[in-house]
Short mmCIF file of C-alpha atoms in Angstrom, two decimals:
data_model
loop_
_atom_site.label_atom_id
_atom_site.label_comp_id
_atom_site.label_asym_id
_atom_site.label_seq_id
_atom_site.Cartn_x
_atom_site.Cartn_y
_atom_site.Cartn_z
CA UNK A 51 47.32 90.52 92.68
CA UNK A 52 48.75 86.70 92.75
CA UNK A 53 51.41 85.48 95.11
CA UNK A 54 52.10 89.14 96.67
CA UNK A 55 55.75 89.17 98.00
CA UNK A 56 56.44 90.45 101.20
CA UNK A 57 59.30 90.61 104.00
CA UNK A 58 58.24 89.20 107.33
CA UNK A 59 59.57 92.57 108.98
CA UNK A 60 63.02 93.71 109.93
CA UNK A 61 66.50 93.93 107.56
CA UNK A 62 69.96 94.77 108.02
CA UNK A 63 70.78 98.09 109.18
CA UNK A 64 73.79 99.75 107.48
CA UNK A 65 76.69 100.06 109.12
CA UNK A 66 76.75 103.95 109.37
CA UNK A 67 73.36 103.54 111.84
CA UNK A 68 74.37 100.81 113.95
CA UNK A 69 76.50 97.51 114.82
CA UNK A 70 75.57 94.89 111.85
CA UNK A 71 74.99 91.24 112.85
CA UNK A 72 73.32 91.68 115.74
CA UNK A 73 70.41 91.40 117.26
CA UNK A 74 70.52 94.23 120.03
CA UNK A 75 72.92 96.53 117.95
CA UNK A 76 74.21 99.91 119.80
CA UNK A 77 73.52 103.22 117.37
CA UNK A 78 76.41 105.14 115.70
CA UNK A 79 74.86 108.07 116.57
CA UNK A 80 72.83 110.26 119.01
CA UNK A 81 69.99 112.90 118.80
CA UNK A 82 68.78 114.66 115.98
CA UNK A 83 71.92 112.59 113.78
CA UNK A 84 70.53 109.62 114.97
CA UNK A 85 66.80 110.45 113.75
CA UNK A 86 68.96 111.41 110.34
CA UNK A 87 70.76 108.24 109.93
CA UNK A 88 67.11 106.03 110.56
CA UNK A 89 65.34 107.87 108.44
CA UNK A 90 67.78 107.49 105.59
CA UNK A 91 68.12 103.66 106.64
CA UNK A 92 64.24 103.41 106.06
CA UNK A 93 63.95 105.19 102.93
CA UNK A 94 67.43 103.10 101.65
CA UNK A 95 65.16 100.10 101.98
CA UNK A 96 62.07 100.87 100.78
CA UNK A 97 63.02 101.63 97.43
CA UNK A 98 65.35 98.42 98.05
CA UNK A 99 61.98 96.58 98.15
CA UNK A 100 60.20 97.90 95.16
CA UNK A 101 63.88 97.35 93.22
CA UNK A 102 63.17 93.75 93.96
CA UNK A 103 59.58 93.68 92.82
CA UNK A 104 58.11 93.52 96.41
CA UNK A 105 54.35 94.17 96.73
CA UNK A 106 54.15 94.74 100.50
CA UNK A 107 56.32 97.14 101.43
CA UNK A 108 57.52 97.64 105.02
CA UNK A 109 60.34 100.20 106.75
CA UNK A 110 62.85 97.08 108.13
CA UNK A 111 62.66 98.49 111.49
CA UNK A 112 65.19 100.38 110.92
CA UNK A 113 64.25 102.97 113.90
CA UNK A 114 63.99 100.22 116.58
CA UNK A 115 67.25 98.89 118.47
CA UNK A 116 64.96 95.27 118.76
CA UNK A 117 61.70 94.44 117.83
CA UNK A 118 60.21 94.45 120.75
CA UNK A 119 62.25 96.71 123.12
CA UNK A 120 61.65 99.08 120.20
CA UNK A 121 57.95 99.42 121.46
CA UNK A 122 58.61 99.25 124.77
CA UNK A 123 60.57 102.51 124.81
CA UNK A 124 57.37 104.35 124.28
CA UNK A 125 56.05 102.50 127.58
CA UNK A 126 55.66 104.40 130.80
CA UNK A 127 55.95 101.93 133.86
CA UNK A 128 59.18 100.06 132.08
CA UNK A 129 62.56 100.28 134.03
CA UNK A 130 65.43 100.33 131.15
CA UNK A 131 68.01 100.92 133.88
CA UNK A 132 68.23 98.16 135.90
CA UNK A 133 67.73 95.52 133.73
CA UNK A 134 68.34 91.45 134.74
CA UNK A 135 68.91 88.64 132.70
CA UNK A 136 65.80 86.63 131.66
CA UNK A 137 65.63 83.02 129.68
CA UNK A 138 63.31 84.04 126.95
CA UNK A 139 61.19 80.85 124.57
CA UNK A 140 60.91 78.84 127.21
CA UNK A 141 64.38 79.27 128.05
CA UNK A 142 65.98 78.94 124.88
CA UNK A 143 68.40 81.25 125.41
CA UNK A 144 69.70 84.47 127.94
CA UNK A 145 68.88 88.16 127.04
CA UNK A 146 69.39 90.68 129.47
CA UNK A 147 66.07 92.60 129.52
CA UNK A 148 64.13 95.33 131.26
CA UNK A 149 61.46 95.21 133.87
CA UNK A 150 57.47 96.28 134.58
CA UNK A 151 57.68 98.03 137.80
CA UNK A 152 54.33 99.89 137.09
CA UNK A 153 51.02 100.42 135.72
CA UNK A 154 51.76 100.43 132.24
CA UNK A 155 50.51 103.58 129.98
CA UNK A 156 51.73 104.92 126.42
CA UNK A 157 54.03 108.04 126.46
CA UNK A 158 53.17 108.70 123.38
CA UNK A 159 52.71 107.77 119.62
CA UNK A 160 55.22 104.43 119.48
CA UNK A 161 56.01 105.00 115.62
CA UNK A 162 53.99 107.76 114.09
CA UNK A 163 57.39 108.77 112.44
CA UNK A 164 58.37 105.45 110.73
CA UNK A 165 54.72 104.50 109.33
CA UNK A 166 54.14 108.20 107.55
CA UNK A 167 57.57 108.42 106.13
CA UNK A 168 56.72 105.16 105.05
CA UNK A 169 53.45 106.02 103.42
CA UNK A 170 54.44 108.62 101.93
CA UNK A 171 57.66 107.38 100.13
CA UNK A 172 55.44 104.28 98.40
CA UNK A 173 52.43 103.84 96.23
CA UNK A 174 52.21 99.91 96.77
CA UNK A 175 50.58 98.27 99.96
CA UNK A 176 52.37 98.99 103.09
CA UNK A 177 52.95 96.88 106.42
CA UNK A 178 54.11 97.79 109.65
CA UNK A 179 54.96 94.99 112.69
CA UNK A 180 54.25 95.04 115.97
CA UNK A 181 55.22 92.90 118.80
CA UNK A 182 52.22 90.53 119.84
CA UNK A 183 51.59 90.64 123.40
CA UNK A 184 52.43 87.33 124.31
CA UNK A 185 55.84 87.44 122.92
CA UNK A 186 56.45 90.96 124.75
CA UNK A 187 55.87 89.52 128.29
CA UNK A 188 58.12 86.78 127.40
CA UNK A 189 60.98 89.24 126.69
CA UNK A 190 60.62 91.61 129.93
CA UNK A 191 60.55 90.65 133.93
CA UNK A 192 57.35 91.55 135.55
CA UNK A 193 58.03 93.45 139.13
CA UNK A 194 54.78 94.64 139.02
CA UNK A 195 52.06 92.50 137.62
CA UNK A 196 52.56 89.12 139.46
CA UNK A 197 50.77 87.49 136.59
CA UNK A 198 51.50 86.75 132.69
CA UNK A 199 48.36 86.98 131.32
CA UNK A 200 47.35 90.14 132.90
CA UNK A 201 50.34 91.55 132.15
CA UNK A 202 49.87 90.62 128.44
CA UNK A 203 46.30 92.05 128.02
CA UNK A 204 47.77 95.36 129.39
CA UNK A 205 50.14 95.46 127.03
CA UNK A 206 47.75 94.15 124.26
CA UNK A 207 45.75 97.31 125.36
CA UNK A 208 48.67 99.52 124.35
CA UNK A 209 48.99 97.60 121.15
CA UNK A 210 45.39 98.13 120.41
CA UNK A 211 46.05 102.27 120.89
CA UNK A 212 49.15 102.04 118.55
CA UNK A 213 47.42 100.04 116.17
CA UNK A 214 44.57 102.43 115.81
CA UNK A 215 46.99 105.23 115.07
CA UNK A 216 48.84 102.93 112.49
CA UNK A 217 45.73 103.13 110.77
CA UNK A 218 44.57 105.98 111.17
CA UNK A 219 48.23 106.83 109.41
CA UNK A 220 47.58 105.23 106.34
CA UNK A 221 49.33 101.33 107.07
CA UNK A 222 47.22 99.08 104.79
CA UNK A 223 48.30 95.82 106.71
CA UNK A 224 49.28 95.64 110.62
CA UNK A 225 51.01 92.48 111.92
CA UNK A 226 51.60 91.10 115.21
CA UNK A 227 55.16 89.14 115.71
CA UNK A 228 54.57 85.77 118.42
CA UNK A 229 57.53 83.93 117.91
CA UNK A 230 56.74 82.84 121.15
CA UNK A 231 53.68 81.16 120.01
CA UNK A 232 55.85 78.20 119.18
CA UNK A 233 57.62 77.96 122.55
CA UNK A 234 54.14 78.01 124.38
CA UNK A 235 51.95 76.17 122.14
CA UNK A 236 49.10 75.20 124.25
CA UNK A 237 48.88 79.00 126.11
CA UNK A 238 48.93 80.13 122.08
CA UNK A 239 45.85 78.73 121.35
CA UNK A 240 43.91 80.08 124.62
CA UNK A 241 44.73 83.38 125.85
CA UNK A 242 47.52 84.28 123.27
CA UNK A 243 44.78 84.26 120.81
CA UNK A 244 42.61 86.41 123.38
CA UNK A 245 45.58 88.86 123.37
CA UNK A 246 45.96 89.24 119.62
CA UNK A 247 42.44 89.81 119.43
CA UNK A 248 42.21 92.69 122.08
CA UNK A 249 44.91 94.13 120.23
CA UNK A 250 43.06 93.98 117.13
CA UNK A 251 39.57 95.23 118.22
CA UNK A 252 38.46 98.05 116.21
CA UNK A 253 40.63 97.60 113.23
CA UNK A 254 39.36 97.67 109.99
CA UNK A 255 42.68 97.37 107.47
CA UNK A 256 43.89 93.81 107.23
CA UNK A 257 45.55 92.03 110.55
CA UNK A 258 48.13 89.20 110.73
CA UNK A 259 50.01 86.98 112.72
CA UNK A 260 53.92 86.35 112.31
CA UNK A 261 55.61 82.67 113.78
CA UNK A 262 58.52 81.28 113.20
CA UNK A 263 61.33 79.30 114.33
CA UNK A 264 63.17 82.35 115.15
CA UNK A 265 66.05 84.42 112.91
CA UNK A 266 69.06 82.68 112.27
CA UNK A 267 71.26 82.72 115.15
CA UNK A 268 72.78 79.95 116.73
CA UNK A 269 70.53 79.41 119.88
CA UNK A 270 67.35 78.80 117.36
CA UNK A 271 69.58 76.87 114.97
CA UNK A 272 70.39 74.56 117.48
CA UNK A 273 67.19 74.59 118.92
CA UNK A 274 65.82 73.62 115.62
CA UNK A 275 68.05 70.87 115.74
CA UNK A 276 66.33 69.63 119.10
CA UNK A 277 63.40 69.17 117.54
CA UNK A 278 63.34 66.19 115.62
CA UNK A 279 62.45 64.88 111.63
CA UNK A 280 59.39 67.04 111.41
CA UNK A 281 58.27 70.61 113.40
CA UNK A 282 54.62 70.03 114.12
CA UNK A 283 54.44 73.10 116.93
CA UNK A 284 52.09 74.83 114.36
CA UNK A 285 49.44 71.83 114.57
CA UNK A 286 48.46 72.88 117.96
CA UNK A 287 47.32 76.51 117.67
CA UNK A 288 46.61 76.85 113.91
CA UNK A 289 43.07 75.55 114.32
CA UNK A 290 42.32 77.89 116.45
CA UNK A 291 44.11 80.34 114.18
CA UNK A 292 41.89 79.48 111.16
CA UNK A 293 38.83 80.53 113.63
CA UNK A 294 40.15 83.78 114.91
CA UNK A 295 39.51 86.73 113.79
CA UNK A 296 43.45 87.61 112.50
CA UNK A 297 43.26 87.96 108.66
CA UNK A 298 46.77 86.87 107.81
CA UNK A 299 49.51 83.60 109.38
CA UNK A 300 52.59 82.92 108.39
CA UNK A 301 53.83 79.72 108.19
CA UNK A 302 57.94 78.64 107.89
CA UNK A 303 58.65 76.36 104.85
CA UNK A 304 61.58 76.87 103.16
CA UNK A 305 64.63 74.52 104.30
CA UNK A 306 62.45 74.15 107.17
CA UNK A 307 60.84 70.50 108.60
CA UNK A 308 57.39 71.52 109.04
CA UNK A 309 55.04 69.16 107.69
CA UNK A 310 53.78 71.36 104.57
CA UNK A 311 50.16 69.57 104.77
CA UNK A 312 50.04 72.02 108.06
CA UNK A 313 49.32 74.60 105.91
CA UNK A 314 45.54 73.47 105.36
CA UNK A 315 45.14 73.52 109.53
CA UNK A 316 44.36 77.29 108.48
CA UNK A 317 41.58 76.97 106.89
CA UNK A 318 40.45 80.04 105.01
CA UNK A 319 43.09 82.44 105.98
CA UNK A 320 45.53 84.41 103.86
CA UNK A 321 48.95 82.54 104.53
CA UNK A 322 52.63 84.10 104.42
CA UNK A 323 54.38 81.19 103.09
CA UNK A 324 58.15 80.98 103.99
CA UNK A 325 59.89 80.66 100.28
CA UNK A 326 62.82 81.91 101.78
CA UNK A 327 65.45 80.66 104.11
CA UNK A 328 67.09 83.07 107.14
CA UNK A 329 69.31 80.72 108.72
CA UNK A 330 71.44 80.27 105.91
CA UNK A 331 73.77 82.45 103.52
CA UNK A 332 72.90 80.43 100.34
CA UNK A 333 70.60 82.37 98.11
CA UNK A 334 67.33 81.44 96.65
CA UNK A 335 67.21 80.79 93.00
CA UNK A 336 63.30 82.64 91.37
CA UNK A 337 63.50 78.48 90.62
CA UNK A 338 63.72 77.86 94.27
CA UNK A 339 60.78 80.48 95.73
CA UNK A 340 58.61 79.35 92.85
CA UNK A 341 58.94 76.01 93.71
CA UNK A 342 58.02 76.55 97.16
CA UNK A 343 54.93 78.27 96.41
CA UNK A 344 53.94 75.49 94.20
CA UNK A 345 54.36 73.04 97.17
CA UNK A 346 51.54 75.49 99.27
CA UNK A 347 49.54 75.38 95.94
CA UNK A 348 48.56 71.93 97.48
CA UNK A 349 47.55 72.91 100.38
CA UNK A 350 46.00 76.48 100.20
CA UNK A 351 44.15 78.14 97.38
CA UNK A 352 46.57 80.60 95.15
CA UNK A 353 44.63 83.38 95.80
CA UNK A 354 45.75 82.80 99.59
CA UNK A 355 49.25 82.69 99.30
CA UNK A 356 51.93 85.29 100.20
CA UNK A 357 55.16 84.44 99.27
CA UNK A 358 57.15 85.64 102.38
CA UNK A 359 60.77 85.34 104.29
CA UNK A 360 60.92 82.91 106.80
CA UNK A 361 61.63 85.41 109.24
CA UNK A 362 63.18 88.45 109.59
CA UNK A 363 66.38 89.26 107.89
CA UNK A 364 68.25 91.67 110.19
CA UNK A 365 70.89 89.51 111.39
CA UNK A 366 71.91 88.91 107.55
CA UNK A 367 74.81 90.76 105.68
CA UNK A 368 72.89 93.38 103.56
CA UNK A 369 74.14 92.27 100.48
CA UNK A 370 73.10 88.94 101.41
CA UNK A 371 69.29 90.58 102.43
CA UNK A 372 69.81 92.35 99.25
CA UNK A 373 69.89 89.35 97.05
CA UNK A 374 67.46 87.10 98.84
CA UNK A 375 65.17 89.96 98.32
CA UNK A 376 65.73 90.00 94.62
CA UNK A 377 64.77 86.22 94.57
CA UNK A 378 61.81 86.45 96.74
CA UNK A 379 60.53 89.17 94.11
CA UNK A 380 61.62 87.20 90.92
CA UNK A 381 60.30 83.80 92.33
CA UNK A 382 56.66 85.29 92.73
CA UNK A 383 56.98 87.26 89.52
CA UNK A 384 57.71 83.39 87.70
CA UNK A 385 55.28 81.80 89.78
CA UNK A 386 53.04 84.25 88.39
CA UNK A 387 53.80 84.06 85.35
CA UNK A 388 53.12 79.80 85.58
CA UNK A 389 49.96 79.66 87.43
CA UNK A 390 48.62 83.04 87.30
#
């Protein structure tokens, strides 16, 4: 199919599972409720997807508290008790996070749950994020390790093992989330890429690679802000995107300052083009996203393009997500419908 829509991973969680608005919200619930309430969460949005004519269909994340810590709970050699405050992208901003004291080793299945429920209650092509390795050591102190990039093939080891399973579970298309690719540029391009692709090896379904500028919160607004007329992070790893062995890159456009001739850096890769804006409560018009996608049209062939969300929408008022999901679908049915 043309211009596939898809969400670049998590959405709003309702109000009955957790706090709204936040980033690291506390659950409403506890134990077998708690399992209730996410599952219910997950299924509220997947049919919310296909309502808005989505062709990838993921499960919002609705079972993780974050979406990285939400991995990292299935992690043996984490400490969740005594955690310390960390500046995280390159000191953007604060997060109080946990730490590696150990040899780190999988519990357990990470998300065998969320990926079958979500198989089973869809016919179209499912997704399911992960949190790339690079961006994981970047959000947890290392007691243990005494050295990032060991630490990150470790955990791009584990990734590799959940990834399998994902699989192995039916998940059509796996991505890896690096927002911190754009706060370490030049590491991206060398051993971040080695990471994604030891947590890749062995996969057969279709791979990909989420960056952004970060969800819409204030410390990536105004770090946005910092940054000048035009973004140009992306120019120095997505050369060495285009020849790595990740099927799938997604690129921020909409609203955004990234200079859009970027886009043909990635050579022959599939490319989940930004048509919609996170950082901002205005919604798209199907005008707007098809416009967008027209603009990558001159950069990428069609049949490359994956009309996507900036970012991740959980942050967002879920009537807000709601309708910016309707657009995203109606802009790539119209765009379709043009230049199909």
């Amino acid at each position: 199919m043309l211009f596939p829509a898809a969400v670049a991973g998590s959405l709003p969680k309702p109000f009955w599972l957790s706090e709204t608005h936040k980033l690291w919200p506390l659950w409403k619930a506890m134990g077998r409720e708690l399992e209730i309430a996410k599952r219910d969460a997950t299924l509220l949005w997947i049919k919310a997807q296909e309502d808005a004519g989505l062709d990838v269909i993921g499960d919002g994340e609705q079972s993780r508290q974050h979406f990285v810590h939400g991995f990292l709970e299935f992690v043996d050699g984490i400490d969740f008790e005594h955690k310390v405050e960390m500046g995280i992208r390159a000191d953007r901003y604060k997060a109080m996070v946990p730490k590696v004291v150990g040899a780190l080793k999988m519990k357990g299945r990470a998300h065998e749950t969320e990926a079958r429920l979500l198989r089973g209650h869809t016919t179209r092509r499912t997704k399911f994020t992960l949190p790339g390795p690079m961006t994981i050591i970047d959000t947890i102190a290392d007691d243990f390790y005494g050295d990032r990039i060991k630490m990150a093939m470790a955990f791009a080891d584990l990734l590799n093992q959940e990834a399998l399973a994902l699989q192995a579970d039916g998940i059509d298309i796996i991505q890896f989330d690096e927002p911190a690719f754009n706060a370490y540029t030049k590491e991206a391009a060398g051993w971040g890429i080695e990471a994604l692709h030891r947590a890749i090896d062995g996969l057969s379904c279709k791979t990909a690679v989420h960056i952004c500028y970060g969800y819409g919160i204030k410390a990536n607004i105004d770090w946005k802000e910092s940054l000048g007329g035009e973004w140009r992070q992306y120019e120095d790893f997505f050369p060495a995107l285009a020849k790595s062995r990740i099927g799938q890159v997604s690129l921020e456009c909409r609203n955004s300052r990234v200079p859009p001739h970027l886009m043909s850096l990635l050579g022959d890769k599939q490319v989940m083009v930004g048509v919609i804006d996170v950082a901002t409560d205005r919604v798209e018009t199907a005008e707007d996203v098809a416009a967008t996608i027209r603009l990558a049209m001159d950069y990428l062939p069609k049949d490359n393009i994956i009309p996507c969300t900036n970012c991740g929408l959980a942050p967002l008022d879920r009537d807000l997500a709601s309708a910016k999901l309707q657009a995203l679908g109606a802009g790539a049915k119209l765009a379709r419908e043009r230049w199909g």
